[in-house]
XYZ file of C-alpha atoms in Angstrom:
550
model
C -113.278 -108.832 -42.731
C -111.197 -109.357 -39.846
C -112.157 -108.128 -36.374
C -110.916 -104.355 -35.301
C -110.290 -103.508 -31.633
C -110.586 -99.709 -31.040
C -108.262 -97.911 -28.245
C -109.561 -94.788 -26.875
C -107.569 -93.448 -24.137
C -108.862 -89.741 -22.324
C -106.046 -87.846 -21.112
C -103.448 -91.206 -21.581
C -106.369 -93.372 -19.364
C -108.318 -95.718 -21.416
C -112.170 -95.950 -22.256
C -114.149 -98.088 -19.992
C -114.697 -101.163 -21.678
C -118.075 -101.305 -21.020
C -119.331 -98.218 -22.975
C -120.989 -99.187 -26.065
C -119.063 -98.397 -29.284
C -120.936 -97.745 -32.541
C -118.649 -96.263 -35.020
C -115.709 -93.966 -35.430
C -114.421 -91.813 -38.453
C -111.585 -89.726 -38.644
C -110.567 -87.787 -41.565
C -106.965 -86.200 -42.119
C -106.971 -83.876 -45.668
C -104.508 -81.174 -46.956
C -105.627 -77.788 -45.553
C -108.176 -79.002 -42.966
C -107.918 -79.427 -39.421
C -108.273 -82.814 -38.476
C -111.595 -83.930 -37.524
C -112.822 -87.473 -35.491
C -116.093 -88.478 -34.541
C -116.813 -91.275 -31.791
C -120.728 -92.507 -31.789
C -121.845 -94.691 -28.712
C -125.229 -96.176 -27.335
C -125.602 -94.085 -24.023
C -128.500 -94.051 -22.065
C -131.489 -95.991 -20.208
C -134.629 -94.001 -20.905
C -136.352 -95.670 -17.446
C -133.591 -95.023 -15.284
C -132.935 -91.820 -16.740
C -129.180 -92.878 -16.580
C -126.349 -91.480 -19.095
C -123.237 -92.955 -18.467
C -120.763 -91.901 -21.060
C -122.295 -88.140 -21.008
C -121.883 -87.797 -18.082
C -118.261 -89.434 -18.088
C -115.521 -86.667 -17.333
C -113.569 -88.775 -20.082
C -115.265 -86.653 -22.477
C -115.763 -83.466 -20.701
C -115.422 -80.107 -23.235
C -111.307 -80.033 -23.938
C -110.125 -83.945 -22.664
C -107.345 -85.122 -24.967
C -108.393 -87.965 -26.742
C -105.764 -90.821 -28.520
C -108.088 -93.061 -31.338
C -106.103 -95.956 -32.095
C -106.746 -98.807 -34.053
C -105.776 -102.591 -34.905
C -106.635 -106.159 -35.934
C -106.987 -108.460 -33.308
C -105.024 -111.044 -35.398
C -102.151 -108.479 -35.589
C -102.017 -107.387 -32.468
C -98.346 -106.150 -32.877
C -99.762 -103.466 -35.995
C -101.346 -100.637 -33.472
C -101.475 -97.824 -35.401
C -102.783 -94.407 -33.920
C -105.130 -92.625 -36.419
C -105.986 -89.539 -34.218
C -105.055 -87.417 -31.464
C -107.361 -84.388 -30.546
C -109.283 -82.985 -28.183
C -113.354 -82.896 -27.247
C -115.143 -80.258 -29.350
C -118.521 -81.065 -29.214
C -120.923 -83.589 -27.587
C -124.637 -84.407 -29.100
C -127.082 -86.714 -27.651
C -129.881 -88.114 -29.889
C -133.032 -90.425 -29.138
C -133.170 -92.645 -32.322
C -135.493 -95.503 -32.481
C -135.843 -95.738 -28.711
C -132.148 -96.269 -28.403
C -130.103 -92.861 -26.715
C -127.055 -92.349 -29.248
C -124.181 -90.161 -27.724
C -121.982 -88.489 -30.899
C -118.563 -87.310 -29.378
C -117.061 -84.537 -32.015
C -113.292 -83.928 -31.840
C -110.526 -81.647 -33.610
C -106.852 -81.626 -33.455
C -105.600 -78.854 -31.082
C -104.575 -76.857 -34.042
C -108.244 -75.751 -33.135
C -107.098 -73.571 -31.428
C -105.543 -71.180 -33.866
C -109.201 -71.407 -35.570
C -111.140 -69.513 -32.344
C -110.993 -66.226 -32.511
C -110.358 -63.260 -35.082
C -107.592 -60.697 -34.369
C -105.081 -58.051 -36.358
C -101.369 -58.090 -36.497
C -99.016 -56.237 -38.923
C -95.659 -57.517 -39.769
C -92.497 -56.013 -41.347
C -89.921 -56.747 -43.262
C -90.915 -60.971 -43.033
C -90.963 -63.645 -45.706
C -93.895 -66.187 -45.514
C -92.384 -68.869 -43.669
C -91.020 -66.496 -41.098
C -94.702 -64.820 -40.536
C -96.195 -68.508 -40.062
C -93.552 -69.461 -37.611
C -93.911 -66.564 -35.777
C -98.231 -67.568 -35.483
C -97.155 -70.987 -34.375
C -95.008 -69.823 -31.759
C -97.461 -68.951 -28.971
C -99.116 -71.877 -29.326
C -96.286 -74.370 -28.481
C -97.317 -76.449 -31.216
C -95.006 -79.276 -32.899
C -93.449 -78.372 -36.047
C -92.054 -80.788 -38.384
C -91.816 -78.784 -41.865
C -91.762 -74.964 -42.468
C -90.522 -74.919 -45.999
C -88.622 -71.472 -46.751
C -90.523 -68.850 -49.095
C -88.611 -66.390 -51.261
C -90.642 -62.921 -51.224
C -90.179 -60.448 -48.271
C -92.554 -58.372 -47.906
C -92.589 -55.058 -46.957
C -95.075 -55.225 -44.630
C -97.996 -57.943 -44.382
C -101.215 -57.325 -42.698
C -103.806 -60.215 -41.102
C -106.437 -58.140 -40.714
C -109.227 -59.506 -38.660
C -108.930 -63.199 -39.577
C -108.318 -66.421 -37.333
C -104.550 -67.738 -37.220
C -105.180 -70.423 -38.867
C -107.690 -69.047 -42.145
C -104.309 -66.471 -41.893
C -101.444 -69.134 -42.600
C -103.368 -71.344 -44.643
C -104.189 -68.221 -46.629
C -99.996 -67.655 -47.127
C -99.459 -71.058 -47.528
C -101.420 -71.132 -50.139
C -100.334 -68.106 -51.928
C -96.472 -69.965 -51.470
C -97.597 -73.099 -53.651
C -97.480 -74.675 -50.384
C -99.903 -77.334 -48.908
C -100.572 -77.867 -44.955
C -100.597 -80.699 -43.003
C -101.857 -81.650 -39.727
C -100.940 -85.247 -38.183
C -101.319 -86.310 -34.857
C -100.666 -82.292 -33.284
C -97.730 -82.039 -35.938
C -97.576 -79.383 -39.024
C -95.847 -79.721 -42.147
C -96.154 -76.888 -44.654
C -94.500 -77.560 -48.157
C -95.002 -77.674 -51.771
C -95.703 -81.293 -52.759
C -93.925 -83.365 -55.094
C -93.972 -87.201 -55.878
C -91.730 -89.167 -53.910
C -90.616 -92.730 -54.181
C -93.583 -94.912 -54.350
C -94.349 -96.870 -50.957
C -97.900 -97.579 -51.577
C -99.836 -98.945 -54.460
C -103.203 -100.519 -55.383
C -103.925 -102.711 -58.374
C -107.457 -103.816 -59.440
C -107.581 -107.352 -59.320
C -104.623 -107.938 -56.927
C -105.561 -105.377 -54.123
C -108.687 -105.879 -52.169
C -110.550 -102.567 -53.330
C -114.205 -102.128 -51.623
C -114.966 -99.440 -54.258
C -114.085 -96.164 -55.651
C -114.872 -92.959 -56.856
C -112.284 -90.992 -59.645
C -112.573 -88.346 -62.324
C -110.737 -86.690 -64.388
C -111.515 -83.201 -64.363
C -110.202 -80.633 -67.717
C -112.111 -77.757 -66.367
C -109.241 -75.469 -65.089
C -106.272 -77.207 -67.296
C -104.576 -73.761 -68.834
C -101.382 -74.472 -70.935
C -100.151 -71.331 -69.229
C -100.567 -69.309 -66.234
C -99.606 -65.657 -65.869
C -99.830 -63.131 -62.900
C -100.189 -59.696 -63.983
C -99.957 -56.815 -61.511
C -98.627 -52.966 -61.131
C -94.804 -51.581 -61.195
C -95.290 -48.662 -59.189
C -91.356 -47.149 -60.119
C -92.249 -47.604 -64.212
C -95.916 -47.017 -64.086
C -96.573 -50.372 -66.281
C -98.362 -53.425 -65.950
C -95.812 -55.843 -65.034
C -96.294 -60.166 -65.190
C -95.332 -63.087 -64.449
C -93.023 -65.737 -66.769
C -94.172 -69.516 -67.381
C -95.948 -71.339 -64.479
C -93.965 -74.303 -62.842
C -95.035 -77.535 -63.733
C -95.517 -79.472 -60.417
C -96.032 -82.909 -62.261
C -97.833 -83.923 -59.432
C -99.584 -87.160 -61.534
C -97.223 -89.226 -63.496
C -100.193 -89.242 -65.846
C -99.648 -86.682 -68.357
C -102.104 -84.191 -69.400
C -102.834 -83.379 -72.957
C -102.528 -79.605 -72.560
C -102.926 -78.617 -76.017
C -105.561 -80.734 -76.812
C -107.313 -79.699 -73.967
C -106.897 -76.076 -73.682
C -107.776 -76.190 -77.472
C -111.011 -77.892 -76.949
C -111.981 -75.984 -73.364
C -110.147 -72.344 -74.750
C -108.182 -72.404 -71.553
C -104.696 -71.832 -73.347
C -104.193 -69.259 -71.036
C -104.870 -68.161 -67.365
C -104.345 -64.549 -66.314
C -104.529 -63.962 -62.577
C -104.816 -59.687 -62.380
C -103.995 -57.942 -58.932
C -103.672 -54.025 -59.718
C -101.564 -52.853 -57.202
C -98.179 -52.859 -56.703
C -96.740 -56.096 -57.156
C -93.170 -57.279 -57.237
C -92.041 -59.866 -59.864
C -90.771 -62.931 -57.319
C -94.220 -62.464 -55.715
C -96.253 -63.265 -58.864
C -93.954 -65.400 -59.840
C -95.155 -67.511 -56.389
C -99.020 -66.768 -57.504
C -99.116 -68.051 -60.634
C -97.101 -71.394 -59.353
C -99.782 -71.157 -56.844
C -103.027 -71.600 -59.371
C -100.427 -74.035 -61.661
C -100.185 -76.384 -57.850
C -104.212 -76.357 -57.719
C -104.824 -77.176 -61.368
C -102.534 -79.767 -61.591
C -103.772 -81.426 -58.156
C -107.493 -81.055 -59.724
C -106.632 -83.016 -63.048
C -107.300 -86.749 -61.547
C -109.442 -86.393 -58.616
C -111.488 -88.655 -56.184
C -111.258 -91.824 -53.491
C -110.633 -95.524 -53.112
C -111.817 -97.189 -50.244
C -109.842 -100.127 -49.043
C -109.434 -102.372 -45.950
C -108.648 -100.488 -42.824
C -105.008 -99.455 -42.862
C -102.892 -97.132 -40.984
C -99.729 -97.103 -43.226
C -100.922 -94.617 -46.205
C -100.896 -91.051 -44.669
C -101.469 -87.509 -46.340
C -98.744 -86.620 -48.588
C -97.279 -89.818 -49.212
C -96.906 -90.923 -53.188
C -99.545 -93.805 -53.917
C -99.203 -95.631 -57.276
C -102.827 -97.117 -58.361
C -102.583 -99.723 -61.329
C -104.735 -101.224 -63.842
C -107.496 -98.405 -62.905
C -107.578 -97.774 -66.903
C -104.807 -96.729 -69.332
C -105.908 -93.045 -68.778
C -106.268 -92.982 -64.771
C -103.493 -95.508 -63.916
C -100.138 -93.821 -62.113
C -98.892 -92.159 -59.468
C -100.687 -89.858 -57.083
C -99.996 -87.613 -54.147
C -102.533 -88.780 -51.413
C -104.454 -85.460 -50.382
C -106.691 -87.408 -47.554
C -106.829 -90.035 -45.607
C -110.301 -90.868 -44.169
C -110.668 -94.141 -41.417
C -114.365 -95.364 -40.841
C -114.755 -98.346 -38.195
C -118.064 -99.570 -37.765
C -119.393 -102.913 -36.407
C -118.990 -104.112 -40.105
C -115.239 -103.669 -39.339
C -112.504 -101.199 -40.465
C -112.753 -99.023 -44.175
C -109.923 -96.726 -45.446
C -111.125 -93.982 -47.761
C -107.699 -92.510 -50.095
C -108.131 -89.437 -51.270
C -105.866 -87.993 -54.420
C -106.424 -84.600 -56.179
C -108.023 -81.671 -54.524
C -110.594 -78.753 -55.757
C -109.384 -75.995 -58.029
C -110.531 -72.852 -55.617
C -108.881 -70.839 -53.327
C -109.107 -71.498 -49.763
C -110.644 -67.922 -49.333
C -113.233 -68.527 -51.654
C -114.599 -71.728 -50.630
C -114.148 -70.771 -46.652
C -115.629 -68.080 -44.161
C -112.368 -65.950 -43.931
C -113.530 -62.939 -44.539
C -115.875 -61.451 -41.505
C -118.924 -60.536 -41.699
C -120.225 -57.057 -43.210
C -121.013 -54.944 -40.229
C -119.935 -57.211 -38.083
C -122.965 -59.429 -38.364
C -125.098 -56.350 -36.007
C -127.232 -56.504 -39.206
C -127.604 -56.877 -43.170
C -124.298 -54.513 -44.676
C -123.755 -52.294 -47.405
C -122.567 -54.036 -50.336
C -120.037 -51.458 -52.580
C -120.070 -47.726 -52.775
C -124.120 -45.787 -52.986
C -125.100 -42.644 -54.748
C -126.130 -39.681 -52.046
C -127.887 -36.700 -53.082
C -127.197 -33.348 -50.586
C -130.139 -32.252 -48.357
C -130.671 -29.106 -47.435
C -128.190 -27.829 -44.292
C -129.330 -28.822 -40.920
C -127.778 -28.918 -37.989
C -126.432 -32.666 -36.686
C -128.049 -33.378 -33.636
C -124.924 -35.263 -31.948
C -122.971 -31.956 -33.105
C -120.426 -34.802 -35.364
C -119.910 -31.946 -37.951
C -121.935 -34.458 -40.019
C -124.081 -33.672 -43.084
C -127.246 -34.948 -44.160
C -127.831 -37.085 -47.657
C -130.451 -38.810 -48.961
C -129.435 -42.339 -50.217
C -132.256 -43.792 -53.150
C -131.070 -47.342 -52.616
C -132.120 -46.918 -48.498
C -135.718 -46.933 -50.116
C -138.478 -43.833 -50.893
C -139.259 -42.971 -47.418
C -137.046 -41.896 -44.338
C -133.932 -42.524 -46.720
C -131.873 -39.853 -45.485
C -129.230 -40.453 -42.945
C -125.927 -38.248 -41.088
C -122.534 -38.659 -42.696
C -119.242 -37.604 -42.506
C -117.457 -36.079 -44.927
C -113.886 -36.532 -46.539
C -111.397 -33.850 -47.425
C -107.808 -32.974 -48.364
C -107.013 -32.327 -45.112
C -108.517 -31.695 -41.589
C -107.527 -30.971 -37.939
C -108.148 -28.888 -35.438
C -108.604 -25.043 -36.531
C -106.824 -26.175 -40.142
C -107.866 -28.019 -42.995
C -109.486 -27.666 -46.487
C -113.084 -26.684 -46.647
C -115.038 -27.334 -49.134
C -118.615 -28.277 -48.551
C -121.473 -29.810 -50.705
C -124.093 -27.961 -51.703
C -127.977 -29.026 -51.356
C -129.087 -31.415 -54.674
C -125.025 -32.262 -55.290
C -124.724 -35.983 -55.886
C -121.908 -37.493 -53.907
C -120.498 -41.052 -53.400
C -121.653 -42.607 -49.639
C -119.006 -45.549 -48.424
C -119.894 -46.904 -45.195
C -117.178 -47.869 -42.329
C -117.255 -51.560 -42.239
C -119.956 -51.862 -44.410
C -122.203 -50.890 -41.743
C -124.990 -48.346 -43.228
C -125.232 -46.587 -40.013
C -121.661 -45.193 -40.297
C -121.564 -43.497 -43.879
C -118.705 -41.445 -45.293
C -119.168 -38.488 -48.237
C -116.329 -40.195 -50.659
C -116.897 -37.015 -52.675
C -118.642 -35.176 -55.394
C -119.614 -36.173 -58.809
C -120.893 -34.248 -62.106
C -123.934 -35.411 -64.076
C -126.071 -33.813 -66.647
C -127.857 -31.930 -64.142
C -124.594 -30.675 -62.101
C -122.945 -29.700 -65.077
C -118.871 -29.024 -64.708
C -117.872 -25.276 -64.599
C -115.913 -26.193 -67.680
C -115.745 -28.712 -70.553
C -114.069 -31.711 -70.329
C -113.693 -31.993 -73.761
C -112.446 -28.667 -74.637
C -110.372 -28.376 -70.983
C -108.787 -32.143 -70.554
C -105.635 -30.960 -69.077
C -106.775 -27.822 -67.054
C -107.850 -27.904 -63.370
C -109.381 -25.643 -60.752
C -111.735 -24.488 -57.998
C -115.132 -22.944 -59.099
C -117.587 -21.188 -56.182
C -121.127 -20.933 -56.908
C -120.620 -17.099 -56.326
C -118.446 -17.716 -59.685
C -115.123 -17.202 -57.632
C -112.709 -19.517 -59.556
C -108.935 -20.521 -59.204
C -108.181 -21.801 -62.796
C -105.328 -23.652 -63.862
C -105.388 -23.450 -67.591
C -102.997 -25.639 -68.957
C -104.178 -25.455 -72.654
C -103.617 -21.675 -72.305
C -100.709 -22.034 -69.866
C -102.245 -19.182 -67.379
C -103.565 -19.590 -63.902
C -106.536 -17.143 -63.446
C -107.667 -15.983 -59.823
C -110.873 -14.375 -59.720
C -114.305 -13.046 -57.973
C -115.950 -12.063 -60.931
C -115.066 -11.521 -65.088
C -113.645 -8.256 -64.605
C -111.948 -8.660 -61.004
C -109.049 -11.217 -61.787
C -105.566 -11.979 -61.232
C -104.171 -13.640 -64.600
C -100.724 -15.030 -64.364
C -99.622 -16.034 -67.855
C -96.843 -18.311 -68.822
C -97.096 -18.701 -72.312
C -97.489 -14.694 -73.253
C -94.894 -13.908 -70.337
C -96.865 -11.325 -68.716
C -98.978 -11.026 -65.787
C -102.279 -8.941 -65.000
C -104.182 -7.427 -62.740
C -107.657 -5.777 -63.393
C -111.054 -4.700 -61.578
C -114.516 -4.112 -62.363
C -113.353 0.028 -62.327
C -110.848 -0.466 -65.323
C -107.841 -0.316 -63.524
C -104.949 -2.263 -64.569
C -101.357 -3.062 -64.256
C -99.578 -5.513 -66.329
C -96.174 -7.326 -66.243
C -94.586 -8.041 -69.458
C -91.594 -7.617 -72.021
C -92.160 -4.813 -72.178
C -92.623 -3.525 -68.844
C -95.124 -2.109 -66.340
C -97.883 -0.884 -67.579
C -100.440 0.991 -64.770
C -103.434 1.941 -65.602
C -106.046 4.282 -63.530
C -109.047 4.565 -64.791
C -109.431 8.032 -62.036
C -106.634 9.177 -59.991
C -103.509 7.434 -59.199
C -101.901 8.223 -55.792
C -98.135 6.751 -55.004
C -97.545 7.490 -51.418
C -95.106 6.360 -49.222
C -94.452 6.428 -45.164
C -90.376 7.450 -46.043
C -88.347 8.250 -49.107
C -89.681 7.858 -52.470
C -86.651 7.063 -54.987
C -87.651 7.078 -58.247
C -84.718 6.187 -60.796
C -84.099 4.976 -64.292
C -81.299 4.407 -66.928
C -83.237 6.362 -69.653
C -85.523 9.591 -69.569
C -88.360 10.427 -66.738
C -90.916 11.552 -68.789
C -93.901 12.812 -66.244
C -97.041 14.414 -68.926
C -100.898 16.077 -66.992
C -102.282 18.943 -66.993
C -101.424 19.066 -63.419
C -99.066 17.366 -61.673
C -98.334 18.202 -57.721
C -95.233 16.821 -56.185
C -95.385 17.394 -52.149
């Protein structure tokens, strides 16, 4: 193996010559920040002397260049990594001081810190430009996207778990080289690179070919919120990103993965499932023929570049996209680690994008938890809380304050409708955090049976008080019925074309065809602050044993 110089330069000075290299390994992959490790002997024990730690060359944040070439090419530099100083560890390992020197690409930066932005009226590529922009980052590739959304909202995620999430949803793959992005979907290019088995010197490999998430179709089903109907995608794009072919049928037949349905119920439009299901179709085909070759050390094979491998079996032979690119120098020389295919998940599944429940202040509240109504009590922060008791918070001191939801509420307005001791209620919890638990609202059980059927009313609505008050909305009957008790009742009905009103007393006037009917059950007094007119087309018919007019 030839003989591998190393040039290190900190802030465009180069390493002292004199510091002790060990090893180095970089590694460059689709969706990852770029990552570089530098491992040096550092330290006299007796003189209690560490050189290179103490070094400002690798203080927190120094820009560091890694590049690397073979002393008998001289002319063939190649630089493998540009980053910055992440992370320093010193270790004692068989009585020799070892000084590990962990570095990232400055796209680092868009991975420190969570935040919140909403944006309006933006395709993808437009929102990931906009992300990159503060930064003053180098961009080389933004492909365009086709959906517009409406309105897109990072909630509470890093910049970079945020684009890559986008990206991803686009069919798109990201790329990070030497402080340069490139976002794009892949596609096999003219071959520049290729290893044959028996011509190439190949230190070893590692490939499989994987028929776990081969469908023979892929479809994205979501909601049309204008018809009210499911609504899906059309056929998948085939990426052909192997020049292998896959035997679909043979293995969707053998697996029962013929098809793949993706399901999002909410309002989706068709161009944006469209991009989903070409999404999953980009990560199945890139997880077909999977795995690494390690070769000599060589700087001309770089992520996303088309790499032909030959005589590596009938079935594995062809062209590949190259998904990694991994350099390890030790003092056994230079190894190049290619990487093709990439896992089947989702970036948000296999990651830490989503924060933690509560915040991480403790354990959270997983889903939505049955409450049962205590008795009233007053809330001793004065919240206008009320207080439930929550079986899953255990069988002693299980009761807790929450606020409760309504139709409406402000200041001196609102609806108001309370639950009642032993009602069972649904408890959500703001962030997941059980401190800070919501009423949802109420639910019926075989206990707290409904005022009415639900079998024999499936239509009808209305409010029911415990004091039997009741505004019903009969739609079976086609009457609503306003009441305080069986006999007190306001019944406006559509279907008979009348309308009543009665009390307990037996008086009654009615609204119909035919008329007005008013009925007294005692006297019946019509008395009036001005003129009383009373008029009709026919005969005034007035019948008593008595009847004064004053």
């Amino acid at each position: 193996m030839s003989v591998v110089t190393a040039i290190i330069k900190s802030e465009g000075k180069e390493m002292n010559g004199q510091f002790e290299l060990l090893s180095i390994d970089v590694a460059h992959e689709f969706n990852k920040i770029p990552t570089a490790e530098l491992k040096f002997i550092d330290g006299d024990i007796a003189k209690k002397e560490f050189k290179i730690l103490d070094d400002t060359s690798f203080a927190i944040g120094k820009k560091i260049d890694i590049a690397l070439k073979y002393e008998d090419k001289p002319n063939e530099e190649v630089k493998v990594f540009r980053g910055i100083v992440t992370n320093k560890l010193l270790e004692l390992n068989r009585k020799e001081p070892t000084l590990t020197i962990e570095l990232s690409d400055v796209f680092i930066q868009m991975n420190s810190h969570r935040k919140s932005t909403v944006y309006h009226q933006k395709k993808d590529h437009e929102i990931i430009t906009s992300i990159l922009e503060p930064y003053g980052f180098s961009s080389k590739k933004v492909e365009d996207t086709t959906v517009s959304h409406q309105q897109m909202i990072q909630h509470y995620a890093t910049d970079w778990d945020f684009m890559l999430s986008r990206a991803e949803a686009n069919a798109q793959l990201v790329s990070v080289v030497l402080g340069e992005i490139s976002i794009f979907q892949p596609e096999l290019k003219d071959t520049k690179h290729s290893l044959e088995v028996g011509s190439h010197e190949i230190y070893d490999f590692d490939l499989q070919i994987n028929g776990n998430h081969q469908y023979k179709n892929i479809v994205a089903v979501g909601w049309d919120l204008s018809t009210q109907k499911s609504t899906k995608s059309t056929k998948s794009k085939n990426f052909n990103l192997s020049s292998k072919g896959q035997d679909i049928d043979s293995i969707s037949k053998a697996l029962g993965t013929k098809e793949m349905i993706l399901a999002h119920g909410i309002p989706t439009i068709s161009n944006e499932l469209e991009t989903w299901s070409n999404a999953q179709q980009l990560k199945t085909s890139l997880s077909y023929i999977k795995g690494w070759i390690k070769i000599p050390g060589t700087g001309k094979i770089k992520v996303g570049d088309t790499l032909e491998i030959k005589e590596f079996s009938k079935t594995l032979s062809g062209n590949n996209i190259v998904s990694g690119v991994r350099h390890e120098v030790t003092t056994m020389g230079w190894c190049t680690y290619i990487q093709i295919g990439m896992d089947a998940c989702w970036f948000i599944d296999a990651n830490k994008v989503i924060d933690t429940p509560a915040a991480g202040l403790l354990p959270g509240v997983n889903g939505l938890q049955v409450g049962i109504i205590q008795p009233p009590a007053k809330d001793p922060d004065n919240l206008n809380r009320i207080k439930v008791m929550i079986p899953a918070f255990g069988e002693k001191q299980n009761t807790v304050w929450a606020r409760l939801t309504t139709l409406d509420a402000g200041v001196d307005r609102g609806t108001f409708f309370l639950p009642q001791s032993e009602d069972e209620v649904i408890v959500g919890f703001l962030n997941d955090d059980p401190r800070h638990a919501i009423i949802m609202g109420s639910v019926y059980s075989p206990k707290n049976k409904p005022p009415i059927s639900f079998d024999t009313h499936p239509k009808s609505k209305g409010i029911f008080t415990k004091s039997k008050y009741q505004l019903f909305f009969d739609e079976e009957k086609e009457c609503i019925t306003i009441a305080t008790s069986e006999k007190n009742k306001i019944t406006i009905d559509e279907k008979q074309q009348r309308i009543e009103l009665a009390d307990s007393q037996g008086n009654q006037i009615e609204l119909s065809k035919k008329g007005i009917n008013i009925l007294s059950a005692n006297d019946c007094k019509i008395q009036s602050k001005g003129n009383l007119k009373i008029e009709a087309v026919g005969a005034i018919e007035i019948k008593g044993n008595t009847v004064d007019v004053i």
